[in-house]
């Protein structure tokens, strides 16, 4: 099972809360596909897909893609958002609000609302799962009792 605190070294909650302020390695302003695939544990194909979807916008030097600190931060946000269940469209909506020039106030408010929706959805899902587990446990106990009544003991 994946530790939800970190996935591929991404601190999920703090990276989502930090938005695009996620720290890049000191002294680095430009990253290659190889740098980002290694750091984030994603494929080059994934990076190109995110570029096609408008989530990343690397510059080009011939055939080489060069990613900025901003692209790196956006990638961290995308990965963190996907890991906690947001769709790419939901992540894009939150990312696109970064450039409004209001000091991220709108972005933070929208993200907070989406987080609350996600939490409520997960709580409902958790309640449904707990209900199913309880029902299966009751049914299993009943079956064990019937087998025990027939002199069969299960380990």
mmCIF file of N, CA and C in Angstrom, residues 29-102:
data_model
loop_
_atom_site.group_PDB
_atom_site.id
_atom_site.type_symbol
_atom_site.label_atom_id
_atom_site.label_comp_id
_atom_site.label_asym_id
_atom_site.label_seq_id
_atom_site.Cartn_x
_atom_site.Cartn_y
_atom_site.Cartn_z
ATOM 1 N N UNK A 29 17.266 26.194 -12.001
ATOM 2 C CA UNK A 29 16.190 26.927 -12.649
ATOM 3 C C UNK A 29 15.641 26.179 -13.857
ATOM 4 N N UNK A 30 16.416 25.235 -14.377
ATOM 5 C CA UNK A 30 16.035 24.504 -15.577
ATOM 6 C C UNK A 30 16.193 23.011 -15.317
ATOM 7 N N UNK A 31 15.200 22.250 -15.796
ATOM 8 C CA UNK A 31 15.185 20.806 -15.590
ATOM 9 C C UNK A 31 14.889 20.115 -16.910
ATOM 10 N N UNK A 32 15.540 18.995 -17.149
ATOM 11 C CA UNK A 32 15.279 18.205 -18.351
ATOM 12 C C UNK A 32 14.211 17.162 -18.037
ATOM 13 N N UNK A 33 13.731 16.513 -19.088
ATOM 14 C CA UNK A 33 12.790 15.405 -18.887
ATOM 15 C C UNK A 33 13.419 14.374 -17.962
ATOM 16 N N UNK A 34 14.679 14.057 -18.200
ATOM 17 C CA UNK A 34 15.360 13.058 -17.379
ATOM 18 C C UNK A 34 15.370 13.473 -15.908
ATOM 19 N N UNK A 35 15.641 14.754 -15.637
ATOM 20 C CA UNK A 35 15.645 15.245 -14.249
ATOM 21 C C UNK A 35 14.288 14.997 -13.581
ATOM 22 N N UNK A 36 13.219 15.386 -14.285
ATOM 23 C CA UNK A 36 11.888 15.291 -13.688
ATOM 24 C C UNK A 36 11.372 13.861 -13.605
ATOM 25 N N UNK A 37 11.694 13.039 -14.612
ATOM 26 C CA UNK A 37 11.252 11.642 -14.530
ATOM 27 C C UNK A 37 11.928 10.943 -13.365
ATOM 28 N N UNK A 38 13.189 11.251 -13.162
ATOM 29 C CA UNK A 38 13.931 10.631 -12.053
ATOM 30 C C UNK A 38 13.417 11.134 -10.706
ATOM 31 N N UNK A 39 13.238 12.431 -10.584
ATOM 32 C CA UNK A 39 12.807 13.018 -9.314
ATOM 33 C C UNK A 39 11.393 12.612 -8.916
ATOM 34 N N UNK A 40 10.477 12.577 -9.885
ATOM 35 C CA UNK A 40 9.067 12.357 -9.573
ATOM 36 C C UNK A 40 8.573 10.942 -9.859
ATOM 37 N N UNK A 41 9.434 10.118 -10.451
ATOM 38 C CA UNK A 41 9.036 8.746 -10.716
ATOM 39 C C UNK A 41 7.934 8.621 -11.755
ATOM 40 N N UNK A 42 7.925 9.523 -12.715
ATOM 41 C CA UNK A 42 6.949 9.460 -13.813
ATOM 42 C C UNK A 42 7.713 9.217 -15.107
ATOM 43 N N UNK A 43 7.006 8.796 -16.125
ATOM 44 C CA UNK A 43 7.648 8.540 -17.412
ATOM 45 C C UNK A 43 7.718 9.816 -18.249
ATOM 46 N N UNK A 44 8.580 9.782 -19.245
ATOM 47 C CA UNK A 44 8.663 10.902 -20.188
ATOM 48 C C UNK A 44 7.325 11.047 -20.911
ATOM 49 N N UNK A 45 6.686 9.932 -21.175
ATOM 50 C CA UNK A 45 5.379 9.960 -21.829
ATOM 51 C C UNK A 45 4.363 10.724 -20.975
ATOM 52 N N UNK A 46 4.422 10.515 -19.660
ATOM 53 C CA UNK A 46 3.525 11.233 -18.751
ATOM 54 C C UNK A 46 3.770 12.730 -18.830
ATOM 55 N N UNK A 47 5.030 13.133 -18.843
ATOM 56 C CA UNK A 47 5.357 14.564 -18.945
ATOM 57 C C UNK A 47 4.837 15.139 -20.258
ATOM 58 N N UNK A 48 5.011 14.406 -21.338
ATOM 59 C CA UNK A 48 4.513 14.886 -22.630
ATOM 60 C C UNK A 48 2.980 14.970 -22.616
ATOM 61 N N UNK A 49 2.319 14.001 -21.967
ATOM 62 C CA UNK A 49 0.861 14.028 -21.849
ATOM 63 C C UNK A 49 0.413 15.270 -21.079
ATOM 64 N N UNK A 50 1.082 15.564 -19.961
ATOM 65 C CA UNK A 50 0.741 16.758 -19.180
ATOM 66 C C UNK A 50 0.990 18.022 -19.989
ATOM 67 N N UNK A 51 2.003 18.001 -20.837
ATOM 68 C CA UNK A 51 2.264 19.143 -21.718
ATOM 69 C C UNK A 51 1.127 19.295 -22.724
ATOM 70 N N UNK A 52 0.683 18.180 -23.322
ATOM 71 C CA UNK A 52 -0.434 18.220 -24.275
ATOM 72 C C UNK A 52 -1.695 18.765 -23.628
ATOM 73 N N UNK A 53 -1.882 18.465 -22.344
ATOM 74 C CA UNK A 53 -3.066 18.914 -21.605
ATOM 75 C C UNK A 53 -2.925 20.350 -21.102
ATOM 76 N N UNK A 54 -1.776 20.976 -21.374
ATOM 77 C CA UNK A 54 -1.575 22.361 -20.973
ATOM 78 C C UNK A 54 -1.197 22.545 -19.508
ATOM 79 N N UNK A 55 -0.816 21.463 -18.844
ATOM 80 C CA UNK A 55 -0.433 21.563 -17.435
ATOM 81 C C UNK A 55 1.024 21.979 -17.276
ATOM 82 N N UNK A 56 1.845 21.646 -18.263
ATOM 83 C CA UNK A 56 3.262 22.019 -18.271
ATOM 84 C C UNK A 56 3.541 22.747 -19.576
ATOM 85 N N UNK A 57 4.513 23.651 -19.531
ATOM 86 C CA UNK A 57 4.828 24.430 -20.724
ATOM 87 C C UNK A 57 6.340 24.609 -20.854
ATOM 88 N N UNK A 58 7.039 23.508 -21.189
ATOM 89 C CA UNK A 58 8.498 23.623 -21.299
ATOM 90 C C UNK A 58 8.902 24.436 -22.527
ATOM 91 N N UNK A 59 10.077 25.019 -22.427
ATOM 92 C CA UNK A 59 10.639 25.669 -23.607
ATOM 93 C C UNK A 59 11.360 24.586 -24.404
ATOM 94 N N UNK A 60 11.666 24.902 -25.635
ATOM 95 C CA UNK A 60 12.329 23.920 -26.503
ATOM 96 C C UNK A 60 13.694 24.448 -26.916
ATOM 97 N N UNK A 61 14.638 23.541 -26.916
ATOM 98 C CA UNK A 61 15.947 23.803 -27.504
ATOM 99 C C UNK A 61 16.157 22.666 -28.493
ATOM 100 N N UNK A 62 15.777 22.917 -29.751
ATOM 101 C CA UNK A 62 15.768 21.836 -30.735
ATOM 102 C C UNK A 62 14.695 20.843 -30.342
ATOM 103 N N UNK A 63 15.091 19.589 -30.181
ATOM 104 C CA UNK A 63 14.163 18.533 -29.773
ATOM 105 C C UNK A 63 14.061 18.412 -28.254
ATOM 106 N N UNK A 64 14.959 19.090 -27.545
ATOM 107 C CA UNK A 64 15.001 18.962 -26.082
ATOM 108 C C UNK A 64 13.981 19.877 -25.411
ATOM 109 N N UNK A 65 13.279 19.315 -24.435
ATOM 110 C CA UNK A 65 12.339 20.089 -23.620
ATOM 111 C C UNK A 65 13.073 20.531 -22.360
ATOM 112 N N UNK A 66 12.927 21.810 -22.036
ATOM 113 C CA UNK A 66 13.526 22.345 -20.818
ATOM 114 C C UNK A 66 12.420 22.887 -19.929
ATOM 115 N N UNK A 67 12.343 22.339 -18.730
ATOM 116 C CA UNK A 67 11.284 22.687 -17.782
ATOM 117 C C UNK A 67 11.795 23.705 -16.771
ATOM 118 N N UNK A 68 10.968 24.681 -16.480
ATOM 119 C CA UNK A 68 11.323 25.730 -15.521
ATOM 120 C C UNK A 68 10.976 25.293 -14.095
ATOM 121 N N UNK A 69 11.380 26.121 -13.131
ATOM 122 C CA UNK A 69 10.988 25.873 -11.731
ATOM 123 C C UNK A 69 9.465 25.854 -11.622
ATOM 124 N N UNK A 70 8.818 26.700 -12.388
ATOM 125 C CA UNK A 70 7.351 26.759 -12.381
ATOM 126 C C UNK A 70 6.759 25.445 -12.890
ATOM 127 N N UNK A 71 7.317 24.917 -13.992
ATOM 128 C CA UNK A 71 6.857 23.629 -14.508
ATOM 129 C C UNK A 71 7.060 22.532 -13.472
ATOM 130 N N UNK A 72 8.200 22.558 -12.797
ATOM 131 C CA UNK A 72 8.497 21.559 -11.774
ATOM 132 C C UNK A 72 7.484 21.644 -10.642
ATOM 133 N N UNK A 73 7.179 22.858 -10.215
ATOM 134 C CA UNK A 73 6.203 23.043 -9.135
ATOM 135 C C UNK A 73 4.814 22.594 -9.588
ATOM 136 N N UNK A 74 4.460 22.907 -10.829
ATOM 137 C CA UNK A 74 3.163 22.478 -11.357
ATOM 138 C C UNK A 74 3.091 20.953 -11.416
ATOM 139 N N UNK A 75 4.179 20.311 -11.820
ATOM 140 C CA UNK A 75 4.218 18.854 -11.863
ATOM 141 C C UNK A 75 4.020 18.269 -10.464
ATOM 142 N N UNK A 76 4.685 18.836 -9.474
ATOM 143 C CA UNK A 76 4.509 18.371 -8.095
ATOM 144 C C UNK A 76 3.050 18.498 -7.678
ATOM 145 N N UNK A 77 2.421 19.592 -8.043
ATOM 146 C CA UNK A 77 1.014 19.829 -7.706
ATOM 147 C C UNK A 77 0.104 18.825 -8.411
ATOM 148 N N UNK A 78 0.375 18.562 -9.699
ATOM 149 C CA UNK A 78 -0.426 17.601 -10.467
ATOM 150 C C UNK A 78 -0.329 16.220 -9.832
ATOM 151 N N UNK A 79 0.870 15.784 -9.534
ATOM 152 C CA UNK A 79 1.067 14.451 -8.956
ATOM 153 C C UNK A 79 0.403 14.355 -7.588
ATOM 154 N N UNK A 80 0.565 15.385 -6.780
ATOM 155 C CA UNK A 80 -0.057 15.387 -5.453
ATOM 156 C C UNK A 80 -1.577 15.374 -5.576
ATOM 157 N N UNK A 81 -2.114 16.175 -6.481
ATOM 158 C CA UNK A 81 -3.562 16.223 -6.674
ATOM 159 C C UNK A 81 -4.130 14.898 -7.151
ATOM 160 N N UNK A 82 -3.457 14.274 -8.123
ATOM 161 C CA UNK A 82 -3.911 12.983 -8.619
ATOM 162 C C UNK A 82 -3.838 11.925 -7.526
ATOM 163 N N UNK A 83 -2.814 11.965 -6.699
ATOM 164 C CA UNK A 83 -2.634 10.956 -5.657
ATOM 165 C C UNK A 83 -3.745 11.002 -4.608
ATOM 166 N N UNK A 84 -4.360 12.156 -4.428
ATOM 167 C CA UNK A 84 -5.467 12.246 -3.460
ATOM 168 C C UNK A 84 -6.828 12.253 -4.153
ATOM 169 N N UNK A 85 -6.838 11.922 -5.449
ATOM 170 C CA UNK A 85 -8.094 11.673 -6.128
ATOM 171 C C UNK A 85 -8.657 12.777 -6.992
ATOM 172 N N UNK A 86 -7.942 13.876 -7.189
ATOM 173 C CA UNK A 86 -8.447 14.924 -8.060
ATOM 174 C C UNK A 86 -8.214 14.533 -9.519
ATOM 175 N N UNK A 87 -9.143 14.900 -10.371
ATOM 176 C CA UNK A 87 -8.969 14.681 -11.812
ATOM 177 C C UNK A 87 -7.980 15.723 -12.339
ATOM 178 N N UNK A 88 -7.458 15.460 -13.524
ATOM 179 C CA UNK A 88 -6.550 16.440 -14.134
ATOM 180 C C UNK A 88 -7.272 17.759 -14.382
ATOM 181 N N UNK A 89 -8.541 17.696 -14.704
ATOM 182 C CA UNK A 89 -9.308 18.934 -14.934
ATOM 183 C C UNK A 89 -9.433 19.731 -13.636
ATOM 184 N N UNK A 90 -9.675 19.047 -12.523
ATOM 185 C CA UNK A 90 -9.757 19.747 -11.239
ATOM 186 C C UNK A 90 -8.413 20.366 -10.874
ATOM 187 N N UNK A 91 -7.340 19.633 -11.135
ATOM 188 C CA UNK A 91 -5.996 20.160 -10.860
ATOM 189 C C UNK A 91 -5.739 21.375 -11.732
ATOM 190 N N UNK A 92 -6.109 21.284 -13.006
ATOM 191 C CA UNK A 92 -5.904 22.413 -13.921
ATOM 192 C C UNK A 92 -6.654 23.656 -13.431
ATOM 193 N N UNK A 93 -7.902 23.463 -12.986
ATOM 194 C CA UNK A 93 -8.686 24.594 -12.486
ATOM 195 C C UNK A 93 -7.953 25.289 -11.340
ATOM 196 N N UNK A 94 -7.395 24.506 -10.443
ATOM 197 C CA UNK A 94 -6.679 25.104 -9.307
ATOM 198 C C UNK A 94 -5.387 25.777 -9.765
ATOM 199 N N UNK A 95 -4.656 25.129 -10.673
ATOM 200 C CA UNK A 95 -3.398 25.695 -11.166
ATOM 201 C C UNK A 95 -3.626 26.982 -11.954
ATOM 202 N N UNK A 96 -4.664 27.013 -12.755
ATOM 203 C CA UNK A 96 -4.921 28.181 -13.600
ATOM 204 C C UNK A 96 -5.230 29.431 -12.781
ATOM 205 N N UNK A 97 -5.657 29.245 -11.551
ATOM 206 C CA UNK A 97 -5.977 30.394 -10.697
ATOM 207 C C UNK A 97 -4.734 31.044 -10.096
ATOM 208 N N UNK A 98 -3.584 30.401 -10.233
ATOM 209 C CA UNK A 98 -2.346 30.924 -9.665
ATOM 210 C C UNK A 98 -1.964 32.271 -10.277
ATOM 211 N N UNK A 99 -2.226 32.436 -11.556
ATOM 212 C CA UNK A 99 -1.766 33.626 -12.284
ATOM 213 C C UNK A 99 -2.728 34.807 -12.236
ATOM 214 N N UNK A 100 -3.730 34.770 -11.385
ATOM 215 C CA UNK A 100 -4.704 35.865 -11.344
ATOM 216 C C UNK A 100 -4.126 37.161 -10.791
ATOM 217 N N UNK A 101 -3.027 37.074 -10.080
ATOM 218 C CA UNK A 101 -2.415 38.283 -9.540
ATOM 219 C C UNK A 101 -3.030 38.755 -8.241
ATOM 220 N N UNK A 102 -3.753 37.884 -7.558
ATOM 221 C CA UNK A 102 -4.360 38.293 -6.282
ATOM 222 C C UNK A 102 -3.655 37.663 -5.084
#
